[in-house]
mmCIF file of C-alpha atoms in Angstrom:
data_model
loop_
_atom_site.group_PDB
_atom_site.id
_atom_site.type_symbol
_atom_site.label_atom_id
_atom_site.label_comp_id
_atom_site.label_asym_id
_atom_site.label_seq_id
_atom_site.Cartn_x
_atom_site.Cartn_y
_atom_site.Cartn_z
ATOM 1 C CA MET A 1069 -13.050 -81.488 8.548
ATOM 2 C CA SER A 1070 -15.516 -78.693 7.892
ATOM 3 C CA ALA A 1071 -19.294 -78.791 8.331
ATOM 4 C CA SER A 1072 -19.615 -79.551 4.605
ATOM 5 C CA ILE A 1073 -17.012 -82.352 4.397
ATOM 6 C CA VAL A 1074 -16.762 -85.338 6.742
ATOM 7 C CA SER A 1075 -14.193 -88.126 6.948
ATOM 8 C CA PRO A 1076 -14.863 -91.842 6.524
ATOM 9 C CA GLY A 1077 -14.012 -92.324 10.204
ATOM 10 C CA TRP A 1078 -16.522 -89.668 11.264
ATOM 11 C CA LEU A 1079 -19.226 -91.332 9.168
ATOM 12 C CA HIS A 1080 -18.380 -94.861 10.308
ATOM 13 C CA ASN A 1081 -18.677 -93.845 13.971
ATOM 14 C CA ARG A 1082 -22.187 -92.494 13.359
ATOM 15 C CA LEU A 1083 -23.676 -95.229 11.176
ATOM 16 C CA GLY A 1084 -26.940 -96.256 12.764
ATOM 17 C CA ASP A 1085 -27.687 -92.818 14.247
ATOM 18 C CA LYS A 1086 -31.396 -92.233 13.693
ATOM 19 C CA ASP A 1087 -30.850 -88.686 12.417
ATOM 20 C CA LEU A 1088 -28.160 -89.709 9.899
ATOM 21 C CA LYS A 1089 -29.099 -90.296 6.256
ATOM 22 C CA VAL A 1090 -26.411 -91.443 3.816
ATOM 23 C CA LEU A 1091 -26.924 -90.978 0.084
ATOM 24 C CA ASP A 1092 -25.088 -92.445 -2.897
ATOM 25 C CA GLY A 1093 -25.115 -89.577 -5.393
ATOM 26 C CA THR A 1094 -23.090 -91.300 -8.114
ATOM 27 C CA TRP A 1095 -23.566 -90.068 -11.660
ATOM 28 C CA TYR A 1096 -21.235 -90.507 -14.622
ATOM 29 C CA LEU A 1097 -20.766 -88.484 -17.775
ATOM 30 C CA PRO A 1098 -22.427 -90.296 -20.697
ATOM 31 C CA ASN A 1099 -20.273 -92.610 -22.811
ATOM 32 C CA THR A 1100 -17.495 -92.918 -20.224
ATOM 33 C CA GLY A 1101 -17.928 -96.684 -19.938
ATOM 34 C CA LYS A 1102 -18.079 -96.581 -16.138
ATOM 35 C CA GLY A 1103 -21.325 -98.525 -15.961
ATOM 36 C CA ASP A 1104 -24.734 -97.903 -14.463
ATOM 37 C CA PRO A 1105 -24.517 -96.323 -10.990
ATOM 38 C CA LYS A 1106 -27.921 -97.748 -10.004
ATOM 39 C CA GLU A 1107 -26.815 -101.292 -10.808
ATOM 40 C CA GLN A 1108 -23.569 -100.695 -8.916
ATOM 41 C CA PHE A 1109 -25.562 -99.431 -5.913
ATOM 42 C CA LYS A 1110 -27.694 -102.583 -5.955
ATOM 43 C CA THR A 1111 -24.639 -104.776 -5.384
ATOM 44 C CA SER A 1112 -22.507 -102.649 -3.011
ATOM 45 C CA ARG A 1113 -22.875 -99.461 -0.972
ATOM 46 C CA ILE A 1114 -22.063 -97.847 2.343
ATOM 47 C CA PRO A 1115 -24.287 -99.568 4.928
ATOM 48 C CA GLY A 1116 -27.734 -98.032 5.237
ATOM 49 C CA SER A 1117 -27.355 -95.678 2.294
ATOM 50 C CA ARG A 1118 -30.015 -94.810 -0.262
ATOM 51 C CA PHE A 1119 -29.562 -93.817 -3.905
ATOM 52 C CA PHE A 1120 -30.193 -90.219 -5.012
ATOM 53 C CA ASP A 1121 -31.098 -90.312 -8.713
ATOM 54 C CA MET A 1122 -29.869 -86.943 -9.921
ATOM 55 C CA ASP A 1123 -31.238 -87.372 -13.435
ATOM 56 C CA ASN A 1124 -34.768 -88.141 -12.270
ATOM 57 C CA ILE A 1125 -35.140 -86.090 -9.098
ATOM 58 C CA ALA A 1126 -35.070 -83.167 -11.487
ATOM 59 C CA ASP A 1127 -37.145 -80.941 -13.759
ATOM 60 C CA LYS A 1128 -37.803 -83.415 -16.560
ATOM 61 C CA GLY A 1129 -39.680 -80.818 -18.600
ATOM 62 C CA SER A 1130 -36.754 -78.419 -18.997
ATOM 63 C CA GLY A 1131 -35.088 -80.265 -21.880
ATOM 64 C CA LEU A 1132 -31.777 -79.938 -20.006
ATOM 65 C CA PRO A 1133 -29.947 -82.541 -17.904
ATOM 66 C CA HIS A 1134 -30.768 -82.806 -14.171
ATOM 67 C CA MET A 1135 -32.069 -79.265 -13.698
ATOM 68 C CA LEU A 1136 -33.336 -78.502 -10.196
ATOM 69 C CA PRO A 1137 -36.755 -79.984 -9.437
ATOM 70 C CA SER A 1138 -39.607 -77.960 -7.971
ATOM 71 C CA GLU A 1139 -39.841 -77.513 -4.208
ATOM 72 C CA GLN A 1140 -42.757 -79.965 -4.082
ATOM 73 C CA ALA A 1141 -40.898 -82.585 -6.127
ATOM 74 C CA PHE A 1142 -37.746 -82.307 -4.009
ATOM 75 C CA ALA A 1143 -39.787 -82.516 -0.805
ATOM 76 C CA ALA A 1144 -41.562 -85.637 -2.059
ATOM 77 C CA ALA A 1145 -38.230 -87.272 -2.902
ATOM 78 C CA ALA A 1146 -36.845 -86.349 0.530
ATOM 79 C CA ASP A 1147 -39.888 -87.929 2.182
ATOM 80 C CA SER A 1148 -39.391 -91.101 0.146
ATOM 81 C CA LEU A 1149 -35.717 -91.197 1.188
ATOM 82 C CA GLY A 1150 -36.698 -90.872 4.848
ATOM 83 C CA ILE A 1151 -35.078 -87.463 5.173
ATOM 84 C CA ALA A 1152 -36.465 -84.811 7.527
ATOM 85 C CA ASN A 1153 -35.470 -81.145 7.652
ATOM 86 C CA ASP A 1154 -33.250 -81.772 10.681
ATOM 87 C CA SER A 1155 -31.583 -84.938 9.306
ATOM 88 C CA GLN A 1156 -27.809 -84.990 8.967
ATOM 89 C CA VAL A 1157 -27.312 -85.911 5.300
ATOM 90 C CA VAL A 1158 -23.971 -87.244 4.032
ATOM 91 C CA VAL A 1159 -23.486 -87.718 0.276
ATOM 92 C CA TYR A 1160 -20.836 -89.806 -1.451
ATOM 93 C CA ASP A 1161 -20.060 -90.979 -4.968
ATOM 94 C CA ARG A 1162 -17.942 -93.689 -6.548
ATOM 95 C CA SER A 1163 -15.486 -91.294 -8.223
ATOM 96 C CA GLY A 1164 -14.045 -89.762 -5.044
ATOM 97 C CA LEU A 1165 -15.507 -86.307 -5.526
ATOM 98 C CA PHE A 1166 -17.635 -85.579 -8.560
ATOM 99 C CA SER A 1167 -21.434 -85.814 -8.581
ATOM 100 C CA ALA A 1168 -21.778 -85.919 -4.781
ATOM 101 C CA ALA A 1169 -21.085 -82.183 -4.808
ATOM 102 C CA ARG A 1170 -24.127 -81.603 -7.039
ATOM 103 C CA VAL A 1171 -26.372 -83.512 -4.611
ATOM 104 C CA TRP A 1172 -24.849 -81.555 -1.689
ATOM 105 C CA TRP A 1173 -25.620 -78.281 -3.479
ATOM 106 C CA THR A 1174 -29.153 -79.441 -4.338
ATOM 107 C CA PHE A 1175 -29.914 -79.991 -0.661
ATOM 108 C CA LYS A 1176 -28.349 -76.662 0.253
ATOM 109 C CA VAL A 1177 -30.290 -74.775 -2.397
ATOM 110 C CA PHE A 1178 -33.545 -76.153 -0.992
ATOM 111 C CA GLY A 1179 -32.609 -74.891 2.457
ATOM 112 C CA HIS A 1180 -31.233 -78.047 4.095
ATOM 113 C CA GLN A 1181 -28.752 -76.989 6.769
ATOM 114 C CA LYS A 1182 -27.052 -80.240 7.790
ATOM 115 C CA VAL A 1183 -25.605 -81.699 4.600
ATOM 116 C CA ALA A 1184 -22.032 -82.787 3.929
ATOM 117 C CA VAL A 1185 -19.943 -84.648 1.363
ATOM 118 C CA LEU A 1186 -17.918 -87.732 2.310
ATOM 119 C CA ASP A 1187 -14.241 -86.900 1.850
ATOM 120 C CA GLY A 1188 -12.782 -89.150 -0.849
ATOM 121 C CA GLY A 1189 -16.139 -90.810 -1.484
ATOM 122 C CA LEU A 1190 -16.512 -94.572 -1.748
ATOM 123 C CA PRO A 1191 -12.875 -95.142 -2.856
ATOM 124 C CA LEU A 1192 -11.474 -93.661 0.384
ATOM 125 C CA TRP A 1193 -14.117 -95.455 2.472
ATOM 126 C CA VAL A 1194 -12.960 -98.772 0.991
ATOM 127 C CA SER A 1195 -9.237 -97.969 1.142
ATOM 128 C CA GLU A 1196 -9.534 -97.124 4.845
ATOM 129 C CA GLY A 1197 -10.940 -100.596 5.467
ATOM 130 C CA TYR A 1198 -14.594 -99.881 6.106
ATOM 131 C CA LYS A 1199 -17.112 -102.481 5.048
ATOM 132 C CA LEU A 1200 -19.748 -102.312 2.322
ATOM 133 C CA GLU A 1201 -23.305 -103.580 2.404
ATOM 134 C CA GLU A 1202 -23.724 -106.165 -0.357
ATOM 135 C CA THR A 1203 -27.277 -107.386 0.250
ATOM 136 C CA PRO A 1204 -29.074 -106.689 -3.057
ATOM 137 C CA ALA A 1205 -31.120 -103.490 -3.036
ATOM 138 C CA SER A 1206 -34.607 -103.708 -4.508
ATOM 139 C CA ASP A 1207 -35.897 -101.876 -7.555
ATOM 140 C CA ASP A 1208 -38.667 -100.391 -5.399
ATOM 141 C CA GLU A 1209 -36.093 -98.866 -3.062
ATOM 142 C CA LEU A 1210 -34.333 -97.277 -6.015
ATOM 143 C CA GLU A 1211 -37.393 -96.164 -7.945
ATOM 144 C CA GLY A 1212 -39.476 -94.839 -5.028
ATOM 145 C CA PRO A 1213 -37.793 -91.408 -4.661
ATOM 146 C CA MET A 1214 -37.796 -90.893 -8.447
ATOM 147 C CA GLN A 1215 -41.490 -91.745 -8.699
ATOM 148 C CA ALA A 1216 -42.270 -89.457 -5.760
ATOM 149 C CA ALA A 1217 -40.426 -86.567 -7.435
ATOM 150 C CA GLN A 1218 -42.161 -87.107 -10.762
ATOM 151 C CA HIS A 1219 -45.619 -87.496 -9.189
ATOM 152 C CA PRO A 1220 -45.482 -85.625 -5.869
ATOM 153 C CA PRO A 1221 -48.437 -86.095 -3.533
ATOM 154 C CA ALA A 1222 -50.527 -83.119 -2.471
ATOM 155 C CA ASN A 1223 -49.168 -83.288 1.075
ATOM 156 C CA VAL A 1224 -45.492 -83.680 1.954
ATOM 157 C CA HIS A 1225 -43.704 -83.622 5.316
ATOM 158 C CA TYR A 1226 -40.361 -82.170 4.220
ATOM 159 C CA SER A 1227 -40.348 -78.383 3.839
ATOM 160 C CA ALA A 1228 -38.271 -77.331 0.798
ATOM 161 C CA GLN A 1229 -37.588 -73.632 0.285
ATOM 162 C CA LEU A 1230 -35.562 -72.635 -2.770
ATOM 163 C CA GLN A 1231 -32.685 -70.335 -1.813
ATOM 164 C CA LYS A 1232 -32.775 -68.126 -4.892
ATOM 165 C CA ALA A 1233 -29.530 -66.378 -3.941
ATOM 166 C CA GLU A 1234 -27.638 -69.653 -4.481
ATOM 167 C CA VAL A 1235 -28.801 -70.379 -8.048
ATOM 168 C CA ARG A 1236 -28.599 -68.392 -11.285
ATOM 169 C CA THR A 1237 -30.738 -68.551 -14.397
ATOM 170 C CA LEU A 1238 -29.788 -67.894 -18.015
ATOM 171 C CA GLN A 1239 -31.363 -64.436 -17.866
ATOM 172 C CA GLN A 1240 -29.472 -63.489 -14.725
ATOM 173 C CA VAL A 1241 -26.152 -64.544 -16.263
ATOM 174 C CA LEU A 1242 -26.987 -62.630 -19.445
ATOM 175 C CA ASP A 1243 -27.883 -59.523 -17.453
ATOM 176 C CA ASN A 1244 -24.588 -59.740 -15.577
ATOM 177 C CA ILE A 1245 -22.378 -59.598 -18.680
ATOM 178 C CA GLU A 1246 -22.553 -55.839 -19.046
ATOM 179 C CA GLY A 1247 -22.249 -54.780 -15.405
ATOM 180 C CA GLN A 1248 -20.056 -57.716 -14.283
ATOM 181 C CA GLN A 1249 -21.250 -57.448 -10.706
ATOM 182 C CA GLU A 1250 -20.558 -61.171 -10.394
ATOM 183 C CA LEU A 1251 -17.650 -63.158 -11.805
ATOM 184 C CA VAL A 1252 -18.472 -66.407 -13.633
ATOM 185 C CA VAL A 1253 -16.018 -69.239 -12.931
ATOM 186 C CA ASP A 1254 -16.144 -72.173 -15.371
ATOM 187 C CA ALA A 1255 -15.205 -75.655 -14.110
ATOM 188 C CA ARG A 1256 -14.798 -77.317 -17.530
ATOM 189 C CA ALA A 1257 -11.461 -78.428 -18.923
ATOM 190 C CA ALA A 1258 -9.328 -75.655 -20.431
ATOM 191 C CA ALA A 1259 -9.648 -77.029 -23.969
ATOM 192 C CA ARG A 1260 -13.453 -76.864 -23.813
ATOM 193 C CA PHE A 1261 -13.344 -73.403 -22.254
ATOM 194 C CA GLN A 1262 -11.063 -72.190 -25.048
ATOM 195 C CA ALA A 1263 -12.996 -74.086 -27.778
ATOM 196 C CA THR A 1264 -9.876 -75.982 -28.867
ATOM 197 C CA ALA A 1265 -11.636 -79.290 -28.115
ATOM 198 C CA PRO A 1266 -15.197 -80.196 -29.106
ATOM 199 C CA GLU A 1267 -18.031 -80.330 -26.593
ATOM 200 C CA PRO A 1268 -19.078 -83.903 -25.703
ATOM 201 C CA ARG A 1269 -22.720 -83.172 -26.512
ATOM 202 C CA PRO A 1270 -23.697 -82.924 -30.198
ATOM 203 C CA GLY A 1271 -24.733 -79.540 -31.578
ATOM 204 C CA MET A 1272 -23.078 -77.611 -28.763
ATOM 205 C CA ARG A 1273 -20.995 -74.550 -29.543
ATOM 206 C CA GLY A 1274 -17.544 -74.274 -28.002
ATOM 207 C CA GLY A 1275 -16.146 -71.457 -25.902
ATOM 208 C CA HIS A 1276 -17.256 -69.731 -22.728
ATOM 209 C CA ILE A 1277 -19.464 -67.024 -21.237
ATOM 210 C CA PRO A 1278 -17.881 -63.599 -21.847
ATOM 211 C CA HIS A 1279 -15.547 -62.354 -19.077
ATOM 212 C CA SER A 1280 -15.587 -65.712 -17.263
ATOM 213 C CA LYS A 1281 -12.524 -67.348 -15.708
ATOM 214 C CA ASN A 1282 -11.503 -70.988 -15.996
ATOM 215 C CA VAL A 1283 -10.809 -73.200 -12.965
ATOM 216 C CA PRO A 1284 -11.034 -76.841 -14.125
ATOM 217 C CA PHE A 1285 -12.604 -78.714 -11.238
ATOM 218 C CA ASP A 1286 -9.882 -81.367 -11.155
ATOM 219 C CA SER A 1287 -7.249 -78.678 -10.528
ATOM 220 C CA LEU A 1288 -8.736 -78.468 -7.014
ATOM 221 C CA LEU A 1289 -8.437 -82.227 -6.389
ATOM 222 C CA THR A 1290 -5.739 -84.713 -5.458
ATOM 223 C CA ASN A 1291 -6.718 -88.390 -5.700
ATOM 224 C CA GLY A 1292 -10.427 -87.579 -5.604
ATOM 225 C CA ARG A 1293 -10.162 -85.301 -2.567
ATOM 226 C CA LEU A 1294 -10.194 -81.521 -2.293
ATOM 227 C CA LYS A 1295 -6.765 -79.971 -1.811
ATOM 228 C CA GLY A 1296 -5.980 -77.948 1.288
ATOM 229 C CA PRO A 1297 -7.341 -74.396 1.613
ATOM 230 C CA GLU A 1298 -4.050 -72.674 0.789
ATOM 231 C CA GLU A 1299 -3.541 -74.771 -2.343
ATOM 232 C CA MET A 1300 -7.116 -74.169 -3.513
ATOM 233 C CA GLN A 1301 -6.838 -70.447 -2.866
ATOM 234 C CA ALA A 1302 -3.696 -70.378 -5.009
ATOM 235 C CA VAL A 1303 -5.483 -72.213 -7.846
ATOM 236 C CA PHE A 1304 -8.321 -69.669 -7.875
ATOM 237 C CA GLN A 1305 -5.947 -66.713 -7.669
ATOM 238 C CA THR A 1306 -3.713 -68.031 -10.466
ATOM 239 C CA ALA A 1307 -6.829 -68.247 -12.660
ATOM 240 C CA GLY A 1308 -7.592 -64.571 -11.976
ATOM 241 C CA VAL A 1309 -10.520 -65.202 -9.613
ATOM 242 C CA ASP A 1310 -11.068 -62.452 -7.038
ATOM 243 C CA LEU A 1311 -12.353 -64.394 -4.029
ATOM 244 C CA ASN A 1312 -13.751 -61.206 -2.505
ATOM 245 C CA LYS A 1313 -16.155 -60.771 -5.422
ATOM 246 C CA PRO A 1314 -19.556 -62.514 -5.725
ATOM 247 C CA LEU A 1315 -19.022 -65.628 -7.850
ATOM 248 C CA VAL A 1316 -21.200 -67.744 -10.129
ATOM 249 C CA THR A 1317 -19.899 -71.208 -10.958
ATOM 250 C CA SER A 1318 -20.692 -72.942 -14.237
ATOM 251 C CA CYS A 1319 -19.639 -76.107 -16.093
ATOM 252 C CA GLY A 1320 -21.262 -78.512 -18.555
ATOM 253 C CA THR A 1321 -24.444 -79.470 -16.688
ATOM 254 C CA GLY A 1322 -24.096 -77.988 -13.199
ATOM 255 C CA VAL A 1323 -22.229 -80.961 -11.704
ATOM 256 C CA THR A 1324 -18.596 -79.851 -11.475
ATOM 257 C CA ALA A 1325 -19.753 -76.257 -10.934
ATOM 258 C CA SER A 1326 -20.946 -77.671 -7.606
ATOM 259 C CA VAL A 1327 -17.434 -79.007 -6.902
ATOM 260 C CA LEU A 1328 -16.213 -75.410 -7.204
ATOM 261 C CA ALA A 1329 -19.006 -74.243 -4.887
ATOM 262 C CA LEU A 1330 -18.023 -76.906 -2.339
ATOM 263 C CA ALA A 1331 -14.371 -75.818 -2.576
ATOM 264 C CA LEU A 1332 -15.339 -72.183 -2.022
ATOM 265 C CA HIS A 1333 -17.218 -73.231 1.119
ATOM 266 C CA GLN A 1334 -13.903 -74.542 2.465
ATOM 267 C CA LEU A 1335 -12.275 -71.133 1.931
ATOM 268 C CA SER A 1336 -14.989 -69.068 3.605
ATOM 269 C CA PRO A 1337 -17.783 -69.917 6.057
ATOM 270 C CA ASN A 1338 -20.263 -67.838 4.056
ATOM 271 C CA PRO A 1339 -18.979 -67.477 0.493
ATOM 272 C CA GLN A 1340 -20.845 -65.370 -2.028
ATOM 273 C CA VAL A 1341 -21.312 -68.130 -4.574
ATOM 274 C CA ALA A 1342 -24.194 -69.295 -6.752
ATOM 275 C CA VAL A 1343 -24.383 -72.069 -9.362
ATOM 276 C CA TYR A 1344 -25.640 -71.436 -12.887
ATOM 277 C CA ASP A 1345 -28.004 -74.392 -13.079
ATOM 278 C CA GLY A 1346 -28.283 -74.673 -16.875
ATOM 279 C CA SER A 1347 -24.529 -74.140 -17.374
ATOM 280 C CA TRP A 1348 -23.023 -74.779 -20.814
ATOM 281 C CA SER A 1349 -25.721 -77.300 -21.774
ATOM 282 C CA GLU A 1350 -28.090 -74.352 -21.861
ATOM 283 C CA TRP A 1351 -25.748 -71.528 -22.896
ATOM 284 C CA GLY A 1352 -23.854 -73.441 -25.578
ATOM 285 C CA SER A 1353 -26.937 -75.006 -27.149
ATOM 286 C CA ARG A 1354 -28.529 -71.639 -27.970
ATOM 287 C CA HIS A 1355 -27.659 -69.262 -30.777
ATOM 288 C CA ASP A 1356 -28.695 -66.053 -29.060
ATOM 289 C CA THR A 1357 -26.145 -66.214 -26.241
ATOM 290 C CA PRO A 1358 -22.764 -64.464 -26.637
ATOM 291 C CA ILE A 1359 -19.606 -66.559 -26.376
ATOM 292 C CA GLU A 1360 -15.864 -65.978 -26.288
ATOM 293 C CA THR A 1361 -13.141 -68.410 -27.343
ATOM 294 C CA GLY A 1362 -9.464 -68.633 -26.486
ATOM 295 C CA GLY A 1363 -7.860 -68.217 -23.066
#
C-alpha cells in the first residue's frame, strides 16, 4: 500500500484512533439508478465514518457540478466533520473506486497531507468480512458540513490553502493548446472522447480538447481496484501518454480525472499532475472552446 491508498485491514486496525477520520465520498452519475448515496449512508457505513457531500461542499455559484469550494468554505466543512490539519483522512465510496478519488484530490488540493483512499472501497471492506455500522445516521449529521460550507463562519480552525499547481482553469487549458507544455489526459470513455456517442448531459458538444490523449478511467481498474503499477504504466504508454511530461487530467465533471491523478500518484511519489476542475462540463458546454473529434 502507498501513502495514498490503504487496505481494509489497515483501516480496520486503526478504527477508533483519535486522529483518524473516515469519510464516505459516494457520488453517482445522474440517472444511473443506483439510488441516493446519503440515504444509503444513513442505513449502513464503515463504523465512525461521516458523509462528504461532494455536490454541496462546492462552489454552488459556478453553474457547474461540484466545482472546488473556496478555502473558507472547505475549512468550515472540515471543522464540521471534525477534521484537523493533522488528521489522517481515509475516503471510500460504494463503487469500489470512483468518487472517493475526487474527495481525496479535494483534500490534497487544499493542502491536506495525510489523506488516502480505501482500496476497493466499501465492496472490498464487506467482502473481507469487516462489519458495518447500521445505527441510523441523523439528518443533522449529514447536513451540518454542507450548511457550514454554504454559510461559513467568520472564524474557522482548519487552515485550507489552495495548491494552485494541482488545479487548472479553463483559461490555463486554453493557453496550453498552442505551446503544449502540458499534456491533457481525458478519463472519459473512448466513444465520448471521439464523439461517436452522445454526452450524457443535454446541450453538450462531443469530442475532446485538442491534442489530448484518452485513458478511460476504468482501463486502470480491475474489480473496483487500481491495477498494479506496471499494468497502469502500460495503459498510459499505450495511449501515447509521456509520463515524464507535466500532465493535466480531465473527464466529465472532474471525478474520474481524479482517479487518473490517484493512479499517477502510484507511479511516482511526486507526479507532475493537475486536474482540470471544470472538465468537459465546462469545455463542452461552451461554443468558444476548440474541440477535436475522432481518435
